[in-house]
CSV table of C-alpha atoms (C1' of nucleotides) in Angstrom, one decimal:
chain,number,residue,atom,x,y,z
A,198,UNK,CA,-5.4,-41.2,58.8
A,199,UNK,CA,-3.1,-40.2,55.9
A,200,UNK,CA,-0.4,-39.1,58.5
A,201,UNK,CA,-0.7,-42.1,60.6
A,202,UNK,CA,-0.3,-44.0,57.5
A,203,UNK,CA,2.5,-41.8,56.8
A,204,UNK,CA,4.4,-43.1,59.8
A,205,UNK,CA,3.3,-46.7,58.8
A,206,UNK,CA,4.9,-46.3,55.4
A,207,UNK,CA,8.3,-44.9,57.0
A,208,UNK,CA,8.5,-47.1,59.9
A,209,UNK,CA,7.8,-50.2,57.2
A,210,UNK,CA,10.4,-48.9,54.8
A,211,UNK,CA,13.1,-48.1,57.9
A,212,UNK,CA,12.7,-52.3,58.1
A,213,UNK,CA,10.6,-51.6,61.6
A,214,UNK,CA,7.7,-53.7,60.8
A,215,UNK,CA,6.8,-54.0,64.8
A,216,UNK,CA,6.5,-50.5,64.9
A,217,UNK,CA,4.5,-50.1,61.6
A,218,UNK,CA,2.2,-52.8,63.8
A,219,UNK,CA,1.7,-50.7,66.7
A,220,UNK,CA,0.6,-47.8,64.9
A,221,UNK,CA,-1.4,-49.9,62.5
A,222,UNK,CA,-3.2,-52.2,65.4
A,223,UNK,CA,-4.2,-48.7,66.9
A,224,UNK,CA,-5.5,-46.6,64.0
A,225,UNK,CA,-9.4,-46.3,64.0
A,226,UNK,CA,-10.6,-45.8,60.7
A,227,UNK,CA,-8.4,-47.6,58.9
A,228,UNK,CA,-8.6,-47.2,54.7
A,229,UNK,CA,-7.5,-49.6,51.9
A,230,UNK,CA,-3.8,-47.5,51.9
A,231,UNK,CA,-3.3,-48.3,56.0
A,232,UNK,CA,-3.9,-51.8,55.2
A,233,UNK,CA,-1.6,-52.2,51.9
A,234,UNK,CA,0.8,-50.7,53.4
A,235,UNK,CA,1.2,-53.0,56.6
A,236,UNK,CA,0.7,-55.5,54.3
A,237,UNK,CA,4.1,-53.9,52.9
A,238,UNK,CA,5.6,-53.2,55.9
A,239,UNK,CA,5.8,-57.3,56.6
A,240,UNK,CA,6.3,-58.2,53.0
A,241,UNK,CA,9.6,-55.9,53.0
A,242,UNK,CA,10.9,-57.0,56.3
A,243,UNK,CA,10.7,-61.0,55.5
A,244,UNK,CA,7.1,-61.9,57.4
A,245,UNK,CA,5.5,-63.9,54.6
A,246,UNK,CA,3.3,-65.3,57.3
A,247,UNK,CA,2.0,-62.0,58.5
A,248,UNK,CA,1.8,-60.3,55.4
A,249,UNK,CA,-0.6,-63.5,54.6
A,250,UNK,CA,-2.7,-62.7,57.6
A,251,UNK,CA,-2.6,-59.2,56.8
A,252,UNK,CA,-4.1,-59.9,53.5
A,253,UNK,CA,-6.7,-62.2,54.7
A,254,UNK,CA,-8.0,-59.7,57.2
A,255,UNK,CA,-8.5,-57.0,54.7
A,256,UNK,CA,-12.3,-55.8,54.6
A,257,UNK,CA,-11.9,-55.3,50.2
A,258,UNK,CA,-8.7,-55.9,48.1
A,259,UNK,CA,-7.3,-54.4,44.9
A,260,UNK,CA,-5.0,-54.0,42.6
A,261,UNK,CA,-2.2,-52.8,44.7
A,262,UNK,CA,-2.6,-55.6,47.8
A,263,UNK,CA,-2.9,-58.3,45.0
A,264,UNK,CA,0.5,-56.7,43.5
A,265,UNK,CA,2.1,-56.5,46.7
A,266,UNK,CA,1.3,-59.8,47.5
A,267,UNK,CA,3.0,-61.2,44.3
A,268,UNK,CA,5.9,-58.7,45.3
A,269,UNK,CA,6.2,-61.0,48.1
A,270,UNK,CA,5.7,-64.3,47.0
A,271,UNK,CA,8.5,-63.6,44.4
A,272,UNK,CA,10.8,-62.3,46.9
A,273,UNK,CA,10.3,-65.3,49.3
A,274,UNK,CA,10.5,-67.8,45.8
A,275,UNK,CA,6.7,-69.0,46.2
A,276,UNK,CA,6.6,-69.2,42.4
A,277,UNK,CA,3.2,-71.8,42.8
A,278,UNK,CA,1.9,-69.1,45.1
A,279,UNK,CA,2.5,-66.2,42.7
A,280,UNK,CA,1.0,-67.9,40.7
A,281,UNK,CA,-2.2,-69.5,42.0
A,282,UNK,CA,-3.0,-65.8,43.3
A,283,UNK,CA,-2.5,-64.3,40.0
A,284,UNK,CA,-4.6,-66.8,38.3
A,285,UNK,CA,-7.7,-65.8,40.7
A,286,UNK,CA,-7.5,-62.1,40.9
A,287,UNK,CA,-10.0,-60.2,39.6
A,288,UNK,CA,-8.3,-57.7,37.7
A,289,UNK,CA,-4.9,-57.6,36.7
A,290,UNK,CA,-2.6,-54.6,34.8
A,291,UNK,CA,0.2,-54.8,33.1
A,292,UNK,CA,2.5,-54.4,36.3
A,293,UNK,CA,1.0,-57.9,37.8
A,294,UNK,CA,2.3,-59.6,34.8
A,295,UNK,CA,5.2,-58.3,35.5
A,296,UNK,CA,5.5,-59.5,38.6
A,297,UNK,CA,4.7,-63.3,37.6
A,298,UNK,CA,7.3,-62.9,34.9
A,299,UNK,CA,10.1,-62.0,37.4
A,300,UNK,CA,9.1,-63.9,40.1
A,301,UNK,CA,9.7,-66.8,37.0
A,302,UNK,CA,13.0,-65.3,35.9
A,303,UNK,CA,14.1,-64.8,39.1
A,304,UNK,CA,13.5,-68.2,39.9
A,305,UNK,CA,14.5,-69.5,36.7
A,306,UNK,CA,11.7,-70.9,35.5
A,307,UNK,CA,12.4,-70.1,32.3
A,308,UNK,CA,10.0,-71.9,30.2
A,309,UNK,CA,7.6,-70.8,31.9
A,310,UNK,CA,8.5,-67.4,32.2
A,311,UNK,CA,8.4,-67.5,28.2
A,312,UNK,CA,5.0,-68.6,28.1
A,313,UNK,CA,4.1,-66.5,30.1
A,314,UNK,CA,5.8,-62.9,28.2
A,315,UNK,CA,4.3,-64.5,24.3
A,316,UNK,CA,0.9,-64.5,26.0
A,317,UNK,CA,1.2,-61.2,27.5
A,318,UNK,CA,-1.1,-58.4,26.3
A,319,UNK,CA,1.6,-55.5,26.4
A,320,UNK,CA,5.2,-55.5,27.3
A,321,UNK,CA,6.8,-52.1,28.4
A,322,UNK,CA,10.9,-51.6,29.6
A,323,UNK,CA,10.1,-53.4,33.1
A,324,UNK,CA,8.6,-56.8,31.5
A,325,UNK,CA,11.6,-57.1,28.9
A,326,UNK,CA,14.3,-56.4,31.3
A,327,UNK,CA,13.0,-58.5,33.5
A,328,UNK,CA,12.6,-61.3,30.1
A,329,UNK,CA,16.3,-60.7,29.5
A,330,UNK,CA,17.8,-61.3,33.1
A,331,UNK,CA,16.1,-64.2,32.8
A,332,UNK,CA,18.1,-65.5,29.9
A,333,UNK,CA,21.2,-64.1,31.5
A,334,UNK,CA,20.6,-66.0,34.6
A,335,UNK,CA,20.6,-69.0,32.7
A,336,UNK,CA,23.9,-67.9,30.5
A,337,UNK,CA,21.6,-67.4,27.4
A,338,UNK,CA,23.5,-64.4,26.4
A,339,UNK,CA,22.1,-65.0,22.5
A,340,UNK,CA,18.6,-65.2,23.4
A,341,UNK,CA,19.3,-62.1,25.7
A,342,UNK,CA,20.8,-60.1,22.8
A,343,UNK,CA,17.8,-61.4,20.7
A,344,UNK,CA,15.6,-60.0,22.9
A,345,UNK,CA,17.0,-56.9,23.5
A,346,UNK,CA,17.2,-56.3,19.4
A,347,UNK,CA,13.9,-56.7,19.1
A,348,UNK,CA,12.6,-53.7,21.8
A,349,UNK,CA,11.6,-50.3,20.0
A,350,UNK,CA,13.6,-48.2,22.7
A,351,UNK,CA,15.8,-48.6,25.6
A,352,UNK,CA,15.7,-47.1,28.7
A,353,UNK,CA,18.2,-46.6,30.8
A,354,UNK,CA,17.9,-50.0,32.9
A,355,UNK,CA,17.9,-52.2,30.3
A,356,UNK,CA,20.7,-50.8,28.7
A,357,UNK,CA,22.8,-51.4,31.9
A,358,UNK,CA,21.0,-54.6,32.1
A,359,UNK,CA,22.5,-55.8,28.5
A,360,UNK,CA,25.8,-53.9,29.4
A,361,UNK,CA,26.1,-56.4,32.5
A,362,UNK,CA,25.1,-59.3,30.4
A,363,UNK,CA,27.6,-58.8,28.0
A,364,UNK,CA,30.1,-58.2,30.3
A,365,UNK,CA,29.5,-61.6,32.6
A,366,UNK,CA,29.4,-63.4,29.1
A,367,UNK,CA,32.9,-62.2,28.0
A,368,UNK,CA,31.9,-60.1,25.5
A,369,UNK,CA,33.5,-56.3,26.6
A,370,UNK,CA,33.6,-54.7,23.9
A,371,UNK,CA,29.8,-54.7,23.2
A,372,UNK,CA,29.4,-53.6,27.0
A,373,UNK,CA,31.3,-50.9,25.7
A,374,UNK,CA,29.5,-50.1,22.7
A,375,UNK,CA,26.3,-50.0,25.2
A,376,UNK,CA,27.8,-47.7,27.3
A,377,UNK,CA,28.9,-45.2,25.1
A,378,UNK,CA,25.7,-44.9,22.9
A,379,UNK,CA,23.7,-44.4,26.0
A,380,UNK,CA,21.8,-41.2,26.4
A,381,UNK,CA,22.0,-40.9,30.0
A,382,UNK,CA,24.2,-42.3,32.8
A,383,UNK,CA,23.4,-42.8,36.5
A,384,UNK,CA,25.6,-44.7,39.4
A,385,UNK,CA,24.2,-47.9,38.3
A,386,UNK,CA,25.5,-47.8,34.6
A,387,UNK,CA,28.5,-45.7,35.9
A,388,UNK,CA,28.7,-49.4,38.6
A,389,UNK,CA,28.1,-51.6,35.7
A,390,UNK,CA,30.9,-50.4,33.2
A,391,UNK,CA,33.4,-50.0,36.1
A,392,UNK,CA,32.7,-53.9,37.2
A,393,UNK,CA,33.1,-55.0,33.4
A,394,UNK,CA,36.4,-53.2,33.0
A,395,UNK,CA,37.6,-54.6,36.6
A,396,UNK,CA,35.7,-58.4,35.8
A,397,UNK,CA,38.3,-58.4,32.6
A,398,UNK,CA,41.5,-57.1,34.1
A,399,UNK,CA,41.3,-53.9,32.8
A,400,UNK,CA,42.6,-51.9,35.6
A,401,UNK,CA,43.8,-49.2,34.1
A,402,UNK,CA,40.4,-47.9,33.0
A,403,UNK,CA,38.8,-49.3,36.1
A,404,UNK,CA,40.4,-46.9,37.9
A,405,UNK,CA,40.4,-44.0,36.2
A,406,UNK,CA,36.5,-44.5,35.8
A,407,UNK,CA,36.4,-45.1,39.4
A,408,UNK,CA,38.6,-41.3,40.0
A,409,UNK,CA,36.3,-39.8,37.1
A,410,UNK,CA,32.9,-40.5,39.1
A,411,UNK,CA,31.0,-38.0,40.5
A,412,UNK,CA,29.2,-40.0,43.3
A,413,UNK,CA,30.3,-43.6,44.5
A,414,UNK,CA,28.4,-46.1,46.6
A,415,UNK,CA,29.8,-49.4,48.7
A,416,UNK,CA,28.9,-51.0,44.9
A,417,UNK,CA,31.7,-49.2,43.6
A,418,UNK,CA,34.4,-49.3,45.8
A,419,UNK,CA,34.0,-53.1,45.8
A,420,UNK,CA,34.5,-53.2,42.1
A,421,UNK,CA,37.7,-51.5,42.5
A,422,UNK,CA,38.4,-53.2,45.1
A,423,UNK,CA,37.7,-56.7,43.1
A,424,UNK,CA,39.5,-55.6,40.2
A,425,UNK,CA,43.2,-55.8,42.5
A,426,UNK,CA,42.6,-58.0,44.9
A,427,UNK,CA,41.2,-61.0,42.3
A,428,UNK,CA,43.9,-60.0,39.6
A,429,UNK,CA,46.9,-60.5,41.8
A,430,UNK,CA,47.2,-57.1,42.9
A,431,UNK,CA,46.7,-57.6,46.8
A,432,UNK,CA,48.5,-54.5,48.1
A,433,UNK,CA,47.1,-52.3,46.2
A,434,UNK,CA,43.3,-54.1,47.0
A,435,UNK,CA,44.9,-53.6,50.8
A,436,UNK,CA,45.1,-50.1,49.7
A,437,UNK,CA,42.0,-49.5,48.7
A,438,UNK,CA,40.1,-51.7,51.4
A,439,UNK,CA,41.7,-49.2,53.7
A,440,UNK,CA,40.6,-46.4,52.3
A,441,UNK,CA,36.8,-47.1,52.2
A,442,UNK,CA,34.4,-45.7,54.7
A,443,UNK,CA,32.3,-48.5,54.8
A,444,UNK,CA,32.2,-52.1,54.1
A,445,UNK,CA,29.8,-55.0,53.9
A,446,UNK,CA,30.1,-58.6,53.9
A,447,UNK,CA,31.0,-58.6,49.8
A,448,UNK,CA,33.8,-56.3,50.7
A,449,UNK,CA,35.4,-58.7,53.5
A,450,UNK,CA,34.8,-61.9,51.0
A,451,UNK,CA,36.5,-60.3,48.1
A,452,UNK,CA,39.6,-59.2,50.5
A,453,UNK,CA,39.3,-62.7,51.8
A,454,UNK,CA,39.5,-64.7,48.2
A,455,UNK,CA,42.4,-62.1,47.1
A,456,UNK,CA,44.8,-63.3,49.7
A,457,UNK,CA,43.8,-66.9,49.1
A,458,UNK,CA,44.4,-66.5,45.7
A,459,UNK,CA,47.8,-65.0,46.3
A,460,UNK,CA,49.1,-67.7,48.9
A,461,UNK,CA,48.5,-65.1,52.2
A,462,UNK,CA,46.8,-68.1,54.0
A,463,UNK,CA,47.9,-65.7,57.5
A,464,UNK,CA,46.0,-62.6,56.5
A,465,UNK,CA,43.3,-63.9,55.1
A,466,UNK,CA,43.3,-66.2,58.3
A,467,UNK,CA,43.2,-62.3,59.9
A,468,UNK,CA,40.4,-60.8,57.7
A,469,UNK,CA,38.3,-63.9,58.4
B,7,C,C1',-0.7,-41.5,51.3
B,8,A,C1',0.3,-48.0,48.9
B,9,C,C1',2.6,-52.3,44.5
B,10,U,C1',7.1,-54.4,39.5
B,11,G,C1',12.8,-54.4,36.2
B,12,A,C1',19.3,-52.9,35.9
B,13,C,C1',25.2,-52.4,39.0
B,14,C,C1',29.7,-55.3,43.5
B,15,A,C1',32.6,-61.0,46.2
B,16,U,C1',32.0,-66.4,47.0
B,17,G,C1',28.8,-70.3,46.0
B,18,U,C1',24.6,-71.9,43.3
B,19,A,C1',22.0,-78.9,41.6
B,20,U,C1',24.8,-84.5,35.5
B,21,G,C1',27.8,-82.9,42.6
RNA sequence: CACUGACCAUGUAUG
């Protein structure tokens, strides 16, 4: 059973959920882990419905199908769900509060989502990051900073998480200040300080941040490329578009608006 | 062996 649920788990993460299903429909003996994870296997892949039947089929629930249940109702922005199913679970840790907090912020419900974190009964990193997005999503960068000010440590996501929320607000010299008292970096903060330096026209830096990386992702190469194409650089964005291995919808859009911007109505006519 | 937070374009509700 742990193999077969193995092969659940990898066919669910690979975005398979059919496959996941076939396995799952014909595993005797079946435990608690077979069934939380086809419940997310359909929760991943964007089958509210059948993760619901999953869940109502289950012989005994706990902790983790009640969490991954919220998981889902806050991806698919059932914030009365999430909550209604919080309210009637049995037990509850610190990570399903969580989980109605950002399934608030996420959803901006942000009144709401502060009730909810002043009557919590222990925060950790996850529930203030996900507190401070929250005010960032509703361009609250004072309450964000407030917030942040008030934590006993930072790890390394909420750092980048205040670095980005400085940046979007303007402010780049305090997404600087983040970045450079840092302890430790990874791609995402590496993303992050790259997107504020290309979001305020710095393109210098930009790109010699963007040479200086050790590992780059589609992220980065798009935050390049947005720093030319939406500063009126277009042939150097052309450049660079060229030049990546890989792109995705944001890619094609930011090309797109940088020829708008720069009156060539024929090639972005082209691109789109 | 299962569950939560951060990084990229455009748009995102007094139009």
């Amino acid at each position: 059973v742990f193999l077969w649920n193995l092969l659940i788990d990898a066919y669910g993460r690979f975005g398979d959920a059919v496959s996941a299903r076939k396995i799952f429909g014909n595993l005797a003996g079946k435990n608690i882990y077979s069934w939380s994870l086809m419940l997310s296997a359909y929760a991943r892949n964007e089958h509210l419905d059948l993760a619901e039947e999953v869940y109502a089929a289950m012989p005994e629930w706990n902790l983790v199908c009640w969490n991954t249940l919220l998981t889902a109702y806050k991806q698919h922005s059932r914030v009365e769900s999430a909550k209604l199913l919080f309210d009637s679970i049995q037990e509850r840790t610190l990570m399903s509060w969580n989980l109605l907090l950002t399934a608030y912020t996420q959803n901006r419900y942000l009144k709401e989502a502060k009730l909810l974190f002043d009557k919590m009964p222990e925060w950790d990193q996850v529930s203030f990051t996900s507190m401070l997005t929250g005010y960032v999503r509703t361009s609250d960068i004072g309450q964000a900073k407030a917030l942040y000010e008030r934590m006993p440590y930072w790890d390394l996501v909420v750092s980048t998480a205040m670095l980005s929320a400085y940046s979007l607000a303007g402010h780049l010299e305090d997404a600087e200040s983040i970045f450079y008292r840092m302890q430790e970096w990874n791609l995402v903060s590496w993303n992050a300080i790259l997107s504020a330096y290309s979001r305020h026209g710095r393109l210098d830096v930009a790109r010699k941040i963007f040479d200086g990386m050790r590992e780059r992702n589609i992220i980065s190469w798009n935050a390049l490329l947005s720093a030319y194409a939406l500063k009126g650089h277009v042939k150097q964005a052309k450049l660079v578009f060229e030049s990546m291995l890989e792109w995705n919808l944001i890619s094609w859009t930011t090309m797109l608006t940088g020829y708008c911007l720069n009156g060539c109505l024929e090639e972005a006519k082209l691109v789109f």
